[in-house]
CSV table of C-alpha atoms in Angstrom, one decimal:
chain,number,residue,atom,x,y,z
A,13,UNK,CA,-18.9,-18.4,35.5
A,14,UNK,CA,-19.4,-17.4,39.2
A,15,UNK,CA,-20.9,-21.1,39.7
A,16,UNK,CA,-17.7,-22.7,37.6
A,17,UNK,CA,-15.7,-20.8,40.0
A,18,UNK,CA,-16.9,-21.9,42.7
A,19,UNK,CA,-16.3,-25.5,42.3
A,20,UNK,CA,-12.7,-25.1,40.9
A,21,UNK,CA,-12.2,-23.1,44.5
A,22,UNK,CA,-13.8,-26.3,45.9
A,23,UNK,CA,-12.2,-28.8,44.1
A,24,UNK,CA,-8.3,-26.8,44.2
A,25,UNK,CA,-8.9,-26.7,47.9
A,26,UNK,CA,-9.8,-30.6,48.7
A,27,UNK,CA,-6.8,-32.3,45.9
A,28,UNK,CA,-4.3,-29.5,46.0
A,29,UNK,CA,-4.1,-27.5,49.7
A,30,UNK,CA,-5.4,-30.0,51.6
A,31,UNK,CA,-3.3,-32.7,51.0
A,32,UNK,CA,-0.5,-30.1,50.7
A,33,UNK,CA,-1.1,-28.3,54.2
A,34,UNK,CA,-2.1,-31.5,56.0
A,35,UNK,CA,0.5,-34.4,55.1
A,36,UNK,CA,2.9,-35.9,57.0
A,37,UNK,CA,5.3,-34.1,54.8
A,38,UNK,CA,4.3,-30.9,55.2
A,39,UNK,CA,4.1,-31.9,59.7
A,40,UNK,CA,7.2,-33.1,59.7
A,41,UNK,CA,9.0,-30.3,57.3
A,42,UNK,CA,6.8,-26.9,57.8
A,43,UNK,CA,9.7,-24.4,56.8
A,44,UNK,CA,10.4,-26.6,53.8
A,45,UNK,CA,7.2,-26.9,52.5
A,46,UNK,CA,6.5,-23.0,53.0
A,47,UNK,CA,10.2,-22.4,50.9
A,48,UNK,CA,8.6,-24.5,48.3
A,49,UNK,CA,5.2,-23.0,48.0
A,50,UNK,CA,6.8,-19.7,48.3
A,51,UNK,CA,8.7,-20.6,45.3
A,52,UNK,CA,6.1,-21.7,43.4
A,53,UNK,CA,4.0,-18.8,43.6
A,54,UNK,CA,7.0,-16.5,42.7
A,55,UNK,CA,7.9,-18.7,39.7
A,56,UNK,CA,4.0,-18.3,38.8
A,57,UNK,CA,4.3,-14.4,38.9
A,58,UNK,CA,7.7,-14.2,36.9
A,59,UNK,CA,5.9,-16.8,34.3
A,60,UNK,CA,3.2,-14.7,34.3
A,61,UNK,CA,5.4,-11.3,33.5
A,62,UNK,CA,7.0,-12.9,30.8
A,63,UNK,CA,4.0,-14.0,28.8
A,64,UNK,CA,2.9,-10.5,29.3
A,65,UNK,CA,5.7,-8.4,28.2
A,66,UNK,CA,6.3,-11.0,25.1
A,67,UNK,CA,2.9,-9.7,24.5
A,68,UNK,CA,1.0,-13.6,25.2
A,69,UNK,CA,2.4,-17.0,23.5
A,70,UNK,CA,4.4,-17.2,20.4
A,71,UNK,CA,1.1,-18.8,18.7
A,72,UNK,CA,-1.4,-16.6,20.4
A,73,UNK,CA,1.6,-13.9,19.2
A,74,UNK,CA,1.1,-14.9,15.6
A,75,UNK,CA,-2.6,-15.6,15.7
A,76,UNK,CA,-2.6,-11.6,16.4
A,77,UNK,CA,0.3,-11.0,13.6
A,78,UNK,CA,-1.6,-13.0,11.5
A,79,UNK,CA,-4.9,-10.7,11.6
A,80,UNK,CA,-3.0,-7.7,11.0
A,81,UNK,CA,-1.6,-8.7,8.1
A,82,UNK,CA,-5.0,-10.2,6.8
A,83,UNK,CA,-6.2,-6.5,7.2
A,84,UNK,CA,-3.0,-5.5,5.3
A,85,UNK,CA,-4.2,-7.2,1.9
A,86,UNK,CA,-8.1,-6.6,2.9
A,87,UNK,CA,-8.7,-3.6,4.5
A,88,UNK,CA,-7.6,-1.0,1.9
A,89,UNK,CA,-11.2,0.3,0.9
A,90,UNK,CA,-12.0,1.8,4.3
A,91,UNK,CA,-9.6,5.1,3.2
A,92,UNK,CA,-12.6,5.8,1.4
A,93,UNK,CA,-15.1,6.7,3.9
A,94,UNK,CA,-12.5,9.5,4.8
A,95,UNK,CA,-12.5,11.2,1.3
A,96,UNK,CA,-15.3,13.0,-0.2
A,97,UNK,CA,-16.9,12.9,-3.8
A,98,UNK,CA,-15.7,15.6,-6.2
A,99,UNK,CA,-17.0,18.9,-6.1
A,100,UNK,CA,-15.8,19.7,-9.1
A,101,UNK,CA,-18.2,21.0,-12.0
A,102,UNK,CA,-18.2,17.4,-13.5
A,103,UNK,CA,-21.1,16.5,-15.2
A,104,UNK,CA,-22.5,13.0,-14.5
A,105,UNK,CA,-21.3,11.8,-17.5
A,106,UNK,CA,-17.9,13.1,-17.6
A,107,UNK,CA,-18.0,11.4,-14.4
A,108,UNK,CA,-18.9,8.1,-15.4
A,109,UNK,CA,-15.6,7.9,-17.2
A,110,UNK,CA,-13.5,7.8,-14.4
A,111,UNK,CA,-13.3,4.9,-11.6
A,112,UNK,CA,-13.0,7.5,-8.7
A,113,UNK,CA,-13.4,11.4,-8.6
A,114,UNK,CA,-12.3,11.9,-4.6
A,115,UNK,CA,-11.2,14.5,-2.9
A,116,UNK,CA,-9.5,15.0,0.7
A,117,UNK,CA,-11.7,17.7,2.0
A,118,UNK,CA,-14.6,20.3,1.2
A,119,UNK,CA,-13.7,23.2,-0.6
A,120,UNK,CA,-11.2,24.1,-3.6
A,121,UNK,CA,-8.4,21.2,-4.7
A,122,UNK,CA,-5.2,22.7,-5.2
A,123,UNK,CA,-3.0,19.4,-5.8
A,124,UNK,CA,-4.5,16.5,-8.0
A,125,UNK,CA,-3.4,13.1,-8.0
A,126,UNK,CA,-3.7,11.8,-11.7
A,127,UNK,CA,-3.5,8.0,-13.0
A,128,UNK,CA,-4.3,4.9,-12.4
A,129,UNK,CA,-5.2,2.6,-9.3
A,130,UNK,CA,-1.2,3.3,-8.7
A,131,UNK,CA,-2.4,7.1,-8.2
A,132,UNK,CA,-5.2,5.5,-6.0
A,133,UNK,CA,-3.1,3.7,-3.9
A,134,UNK,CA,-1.1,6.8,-3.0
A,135,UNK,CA,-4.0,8.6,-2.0
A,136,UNK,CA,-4.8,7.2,1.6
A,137,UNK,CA,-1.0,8.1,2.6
A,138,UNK,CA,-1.7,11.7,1.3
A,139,UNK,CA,-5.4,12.1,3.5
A,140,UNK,CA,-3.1,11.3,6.6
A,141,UNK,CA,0.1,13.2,5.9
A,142,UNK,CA,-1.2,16.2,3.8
A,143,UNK,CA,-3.7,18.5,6.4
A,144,UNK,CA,-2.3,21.9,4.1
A,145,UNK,CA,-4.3,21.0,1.3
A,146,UNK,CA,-6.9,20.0,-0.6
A,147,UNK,CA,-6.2,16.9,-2.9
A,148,UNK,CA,-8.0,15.8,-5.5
A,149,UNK,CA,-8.1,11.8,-6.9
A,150,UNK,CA,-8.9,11.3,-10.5
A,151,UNK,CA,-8.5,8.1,-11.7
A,152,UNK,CA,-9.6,5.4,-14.3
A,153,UNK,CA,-8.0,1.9,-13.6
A,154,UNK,CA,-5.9,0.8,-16.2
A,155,UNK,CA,-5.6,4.3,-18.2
A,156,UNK,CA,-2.0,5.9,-17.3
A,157,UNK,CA,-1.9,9.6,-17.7
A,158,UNK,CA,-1.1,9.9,-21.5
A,159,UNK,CA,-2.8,12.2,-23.8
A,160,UNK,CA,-4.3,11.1,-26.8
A,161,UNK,CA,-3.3,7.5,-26.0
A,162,UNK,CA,-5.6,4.2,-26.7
A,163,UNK,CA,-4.9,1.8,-23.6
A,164,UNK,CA,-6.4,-1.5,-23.5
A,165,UNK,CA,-6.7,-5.3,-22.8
A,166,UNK,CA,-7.3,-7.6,-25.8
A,167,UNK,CA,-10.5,-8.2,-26.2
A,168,UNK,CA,-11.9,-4.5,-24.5
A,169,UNK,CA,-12.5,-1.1,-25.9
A,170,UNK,CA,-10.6,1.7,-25.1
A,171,UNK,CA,-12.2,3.7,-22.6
A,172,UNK,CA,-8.7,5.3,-21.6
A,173,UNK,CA,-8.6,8.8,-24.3
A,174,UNK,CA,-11.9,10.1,-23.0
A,175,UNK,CA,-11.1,9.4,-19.7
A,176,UNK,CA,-7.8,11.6,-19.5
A,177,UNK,CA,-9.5,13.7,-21.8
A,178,UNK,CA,-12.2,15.1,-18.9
A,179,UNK,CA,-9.5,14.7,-16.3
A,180,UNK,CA,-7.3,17.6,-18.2
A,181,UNK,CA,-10.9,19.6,-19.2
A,182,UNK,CA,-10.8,19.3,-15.0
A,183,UNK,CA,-8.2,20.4,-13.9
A,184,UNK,CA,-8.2,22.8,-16.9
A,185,UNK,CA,-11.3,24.1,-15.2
A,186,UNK,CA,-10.3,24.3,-11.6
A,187,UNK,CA,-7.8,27.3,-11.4
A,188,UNK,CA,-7.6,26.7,-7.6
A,189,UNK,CA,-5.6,23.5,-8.8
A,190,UNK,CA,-1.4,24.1,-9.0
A,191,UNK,CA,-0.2,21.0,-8.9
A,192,UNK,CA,-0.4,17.5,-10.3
A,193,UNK,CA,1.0,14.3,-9.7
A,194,UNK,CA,1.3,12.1,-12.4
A,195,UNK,CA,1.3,8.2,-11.6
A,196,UNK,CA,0.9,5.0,-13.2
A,197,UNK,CA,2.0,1.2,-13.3
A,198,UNK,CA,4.5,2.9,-15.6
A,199,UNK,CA,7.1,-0.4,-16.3
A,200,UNK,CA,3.8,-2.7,-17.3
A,201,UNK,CA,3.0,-0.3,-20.1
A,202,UNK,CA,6.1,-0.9,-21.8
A,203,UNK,CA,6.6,-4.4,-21.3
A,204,UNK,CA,5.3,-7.7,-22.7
A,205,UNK,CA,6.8,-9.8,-20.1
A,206,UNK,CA,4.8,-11.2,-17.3
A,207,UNK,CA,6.0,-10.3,-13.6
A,208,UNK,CA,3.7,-9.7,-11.1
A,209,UNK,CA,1.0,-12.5,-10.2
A,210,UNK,CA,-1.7,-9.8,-10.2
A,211,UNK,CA,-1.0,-8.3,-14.0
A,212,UNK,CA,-1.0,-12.2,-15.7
A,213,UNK,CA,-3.4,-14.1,-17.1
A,214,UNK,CA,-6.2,-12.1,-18.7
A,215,UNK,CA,-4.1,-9.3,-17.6
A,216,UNK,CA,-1.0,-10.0,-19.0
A,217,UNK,CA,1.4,-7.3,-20.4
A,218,UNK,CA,1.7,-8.8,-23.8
A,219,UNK,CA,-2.1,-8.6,-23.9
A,220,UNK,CA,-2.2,-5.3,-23.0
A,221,UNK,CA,-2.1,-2.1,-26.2
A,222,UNK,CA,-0.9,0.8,-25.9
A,223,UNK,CA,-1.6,2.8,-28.9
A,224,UNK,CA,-1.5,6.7,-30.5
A,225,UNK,CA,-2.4,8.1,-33.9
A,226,UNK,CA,0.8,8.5,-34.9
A,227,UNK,CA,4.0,6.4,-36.6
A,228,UNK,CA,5.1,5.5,-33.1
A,229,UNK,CA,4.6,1.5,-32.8
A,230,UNK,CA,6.6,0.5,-29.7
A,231,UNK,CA,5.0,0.8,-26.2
A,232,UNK,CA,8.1,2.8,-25.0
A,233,UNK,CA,7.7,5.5,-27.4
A,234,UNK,CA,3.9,5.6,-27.1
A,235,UNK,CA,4.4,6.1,-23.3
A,236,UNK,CA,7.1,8.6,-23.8
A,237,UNK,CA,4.5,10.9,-26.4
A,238,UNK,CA,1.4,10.3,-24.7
A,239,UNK,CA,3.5,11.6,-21.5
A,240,UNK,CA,5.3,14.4,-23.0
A,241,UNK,CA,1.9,15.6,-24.3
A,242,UNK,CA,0.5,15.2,-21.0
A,243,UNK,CA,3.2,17.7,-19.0
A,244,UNK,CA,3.3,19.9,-22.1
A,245,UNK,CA,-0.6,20.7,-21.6
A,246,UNK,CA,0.0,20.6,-17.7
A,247,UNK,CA,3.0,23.6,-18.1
A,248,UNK,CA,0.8,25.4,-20.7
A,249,UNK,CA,-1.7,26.2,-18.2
A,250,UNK,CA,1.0,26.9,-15.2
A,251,UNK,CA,0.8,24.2,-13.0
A,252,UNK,CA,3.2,22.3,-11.4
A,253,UNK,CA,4.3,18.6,-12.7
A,254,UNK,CA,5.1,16.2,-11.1
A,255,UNK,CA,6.2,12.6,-12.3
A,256,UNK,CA,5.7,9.8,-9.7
A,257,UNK,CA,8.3,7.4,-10.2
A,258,UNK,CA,6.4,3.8,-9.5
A,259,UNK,CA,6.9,1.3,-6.4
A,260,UNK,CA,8.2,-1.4,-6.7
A,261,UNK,CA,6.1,-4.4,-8.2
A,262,UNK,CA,6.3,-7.8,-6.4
A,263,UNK,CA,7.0,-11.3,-8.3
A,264,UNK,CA,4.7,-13.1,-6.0
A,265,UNK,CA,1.6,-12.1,-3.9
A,266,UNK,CA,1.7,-11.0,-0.2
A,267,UNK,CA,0.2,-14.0,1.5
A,268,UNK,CA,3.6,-15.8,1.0
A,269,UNK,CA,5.0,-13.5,4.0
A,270,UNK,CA,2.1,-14.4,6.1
A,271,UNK,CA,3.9,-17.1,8.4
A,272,UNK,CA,2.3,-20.6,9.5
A,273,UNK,CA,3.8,-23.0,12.3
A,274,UNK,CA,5.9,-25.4,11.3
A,275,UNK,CA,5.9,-24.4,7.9
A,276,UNK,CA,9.5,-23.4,6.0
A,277,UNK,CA,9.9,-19.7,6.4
A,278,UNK,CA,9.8,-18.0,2.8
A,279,UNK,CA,11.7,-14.7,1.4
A,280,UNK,CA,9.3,-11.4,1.9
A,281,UNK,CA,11.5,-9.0,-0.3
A,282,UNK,CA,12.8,-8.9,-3.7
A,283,UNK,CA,16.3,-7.6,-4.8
A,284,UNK,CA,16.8,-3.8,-5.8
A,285,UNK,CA,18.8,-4.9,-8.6
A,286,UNK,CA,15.4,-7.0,-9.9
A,287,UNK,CA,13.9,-3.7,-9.3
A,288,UNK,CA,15.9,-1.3,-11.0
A,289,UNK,CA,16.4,-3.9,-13.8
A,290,UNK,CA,12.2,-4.2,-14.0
A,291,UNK,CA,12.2,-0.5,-14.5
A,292,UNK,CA,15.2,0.6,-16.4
A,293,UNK,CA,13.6,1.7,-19.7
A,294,UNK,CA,10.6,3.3,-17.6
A,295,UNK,CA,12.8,5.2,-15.5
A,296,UNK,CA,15.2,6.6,-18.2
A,297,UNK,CA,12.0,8.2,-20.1
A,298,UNK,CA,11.0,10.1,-16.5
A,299,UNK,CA,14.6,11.0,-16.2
A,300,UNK,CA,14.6,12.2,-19.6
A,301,UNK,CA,11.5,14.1,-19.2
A,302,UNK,CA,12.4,15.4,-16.1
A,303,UNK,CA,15.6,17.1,-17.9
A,304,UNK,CA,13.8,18.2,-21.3
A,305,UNK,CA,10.5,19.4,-19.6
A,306,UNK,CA,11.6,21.2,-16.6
A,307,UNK,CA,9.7,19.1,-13.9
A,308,UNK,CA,9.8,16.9,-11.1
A,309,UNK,CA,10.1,13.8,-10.1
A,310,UNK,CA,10.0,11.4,-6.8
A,311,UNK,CA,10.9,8.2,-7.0
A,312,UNK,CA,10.0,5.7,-3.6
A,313,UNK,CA,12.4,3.3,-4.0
A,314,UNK,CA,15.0,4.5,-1.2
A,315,UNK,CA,11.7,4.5,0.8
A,316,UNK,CA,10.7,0.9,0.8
A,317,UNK,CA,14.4,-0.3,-0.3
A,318,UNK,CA,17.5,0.0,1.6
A,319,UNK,CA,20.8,-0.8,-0.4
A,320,UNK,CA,20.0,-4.4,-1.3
A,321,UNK,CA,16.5,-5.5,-0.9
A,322,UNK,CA,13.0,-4.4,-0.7
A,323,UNK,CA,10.7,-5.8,1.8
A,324,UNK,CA,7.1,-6.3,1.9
A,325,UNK,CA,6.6,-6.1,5.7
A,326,UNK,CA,7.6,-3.1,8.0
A,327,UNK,CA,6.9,-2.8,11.7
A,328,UNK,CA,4.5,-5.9,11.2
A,329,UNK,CA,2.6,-4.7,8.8
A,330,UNK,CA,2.3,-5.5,4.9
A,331,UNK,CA,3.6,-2.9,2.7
A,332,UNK,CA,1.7,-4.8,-0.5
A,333,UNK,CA,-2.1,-5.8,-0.6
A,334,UNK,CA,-1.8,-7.9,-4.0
A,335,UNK,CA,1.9,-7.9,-6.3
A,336,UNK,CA,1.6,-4.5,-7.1
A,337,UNK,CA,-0.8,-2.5,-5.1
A,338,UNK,CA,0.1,-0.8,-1.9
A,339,UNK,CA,-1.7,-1.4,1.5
A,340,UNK,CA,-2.7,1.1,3.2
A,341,UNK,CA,0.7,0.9,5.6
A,342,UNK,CA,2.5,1.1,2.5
A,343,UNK,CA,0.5,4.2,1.2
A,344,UNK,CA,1.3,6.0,4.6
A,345,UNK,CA,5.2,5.0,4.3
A,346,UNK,CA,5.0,7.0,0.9
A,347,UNK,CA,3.1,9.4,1.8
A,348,UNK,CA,5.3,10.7,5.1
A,349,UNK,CA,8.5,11.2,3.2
A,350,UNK,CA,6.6,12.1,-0.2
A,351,UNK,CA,4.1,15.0,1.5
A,352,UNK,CA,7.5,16.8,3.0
A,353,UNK,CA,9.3,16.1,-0.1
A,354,UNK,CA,6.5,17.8,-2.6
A,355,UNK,CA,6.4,21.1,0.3
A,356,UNK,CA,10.2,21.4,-0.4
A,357,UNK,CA,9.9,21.1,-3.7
């Protein structure tokens, strides 16, 4: 590099100032020539201040954006290396039935975060915004919080019961624990229709059972039982319930708000009517079992909506990793009005 500059010095100074300083211009027209160079270097510093406080190039700009956003959908893993694995009494086979048994800190748990990945994805926002208390994640993908409940895809077993089964023996068993936060990809339980990219296919609602030993045959009022069984065993043993209303799920995957030059710029939001129209039935049985079982309940959606839409990107960042999973951005937008919120409560 020192050798490169060197000969650029060398080469700038015999076909630029040479010819510049020496012409028969520059003889005959000194003050003219000195305005003009003078000019030039002061256009070169205002150029120069520009590209810097516009943070570089519009591509170099988006090259940037672009990685951030790549980190968005990628990078929601690394919350993990700031949690710790339970120290709860679970045995290692109670703890085989559940995806992840974290907690936030050493010592006792006093709030529990229970579901499934939809509880996960709310945890990294509560390791940054909750430093009171010790929270505890237990979760099992694709099991929402319902008692006595059979939740599966077609073609798998039901791994769901025993799973929520040792969560309750848990928290049954920690009396350090007073609170717990029940979440879930509530309006795919009670649905057959396909929405979001990420729950079709082999995945798809109307291949998805939601089952109970009882007469009840619809999803609706499986999900309603299984619930109200879950909060009446909660209350029974004096802790306080919470129902966590679901964010928003997404009718197309994040990469569409990722931006390419000289493509067609595409919509990153969907509707809050198309929300509150995705969720209606789900959100009148947490409203109804917020009423009948004394308990509370948050719902997000007037954090990541305003009065018409919900967007996927805040402050440059991706609020979504896939169609229905938050990023770690979007846990943290949660988490700082849900944290105050629960504290209030």
């Amino acid at each position: 590099m020192v050798l490169l500059s060197f000969i650029l010095a060398a080469l700038t100074y015999r076909y630029i100032e040479k010819p510049v300083r020496f012409s028969k211009v520059s003889e005959k027209y000194p003050r003219t020539m000195a305005s003009a160079l003078c000019s030039g270097l002061v256009l070169a510093g205002m150029t120069g201040f520009l590209i810097r406080s516009h943070q570089g190039f519009e591509a170099r700009t988006m090259a940037y954006l672009h990685d951030v956003l790549l980190k968005d959908i990628n990078g929601f893993d690394a919350f993990r290396k700031q949690a710790l694995p339970c120290r709860t009494a679970l045995n290692e086979s109670d703890l085989k039935k559940m995806t992840w048994c974290l907690q936030s800190r050493e010592g006792k748990p006093q709030k529990v975060m229970w579901g499934d990945s939809h509880a996960e994805h709310l945890f990294p926002g509560i390791l940054a915004f909750d430093k009171d208390h010790n929270w505890l994640l237990l979760e099992q993908s694709g099991c929402p919080p319902l008692l006595h409940v059979a939740s599966y895809w077609k073609g798998s077993k039901d791994k769901c019961e025993a799973a929520n089964n040792v969560i309750l023996k848990t928290i049954m068993e920690t009396p350090s624990i007073d609170t717990v936060v029940l979440a879930s990809l509530g309006a795919f339980y009670i649905s057959d229709d396909d929405y979001a990219p990420a729950s079709q296919g082999d995945f798809a609602a109307n291949r998805h059972y939601l089952e109970k030993d009882t007469a009840k045959t619809s999803k609706q009022a499986v999900f309603r039982e299984g619930l109200s069984e879950t909060i009446d065993a909660l209350k029974k043993a004096g802790k306080k319930v919470v129902l966590f209303q679901d964010t928003p799920e997404i009718p197309f995957m994040p990469e569409r708000c990722i931006h390419r030059p000289l493509a067609p710029q595409k919509t990153c939001s969907i509707s809050r009517e198309e929300v509150t129209a995705r969720q209606k039935t789900y959100a009148s049985i947490l409203e109804t079992l917020k009423t009948q079982k004394d308990v509370l309940l948050f719902s997000p959606l007037d954090v990541v909506c305003n009065d018409r839409h919900c967007p996927l990107m805040m402050e440059q960042h991706l609020l979504y990793r896939d169609s229905h999973h938050l990023s770690l951005k979007g846990s943290a937008l949660i988490a700082e009005r849900f944290v105050p919120w629960l504290k209030r409560a």
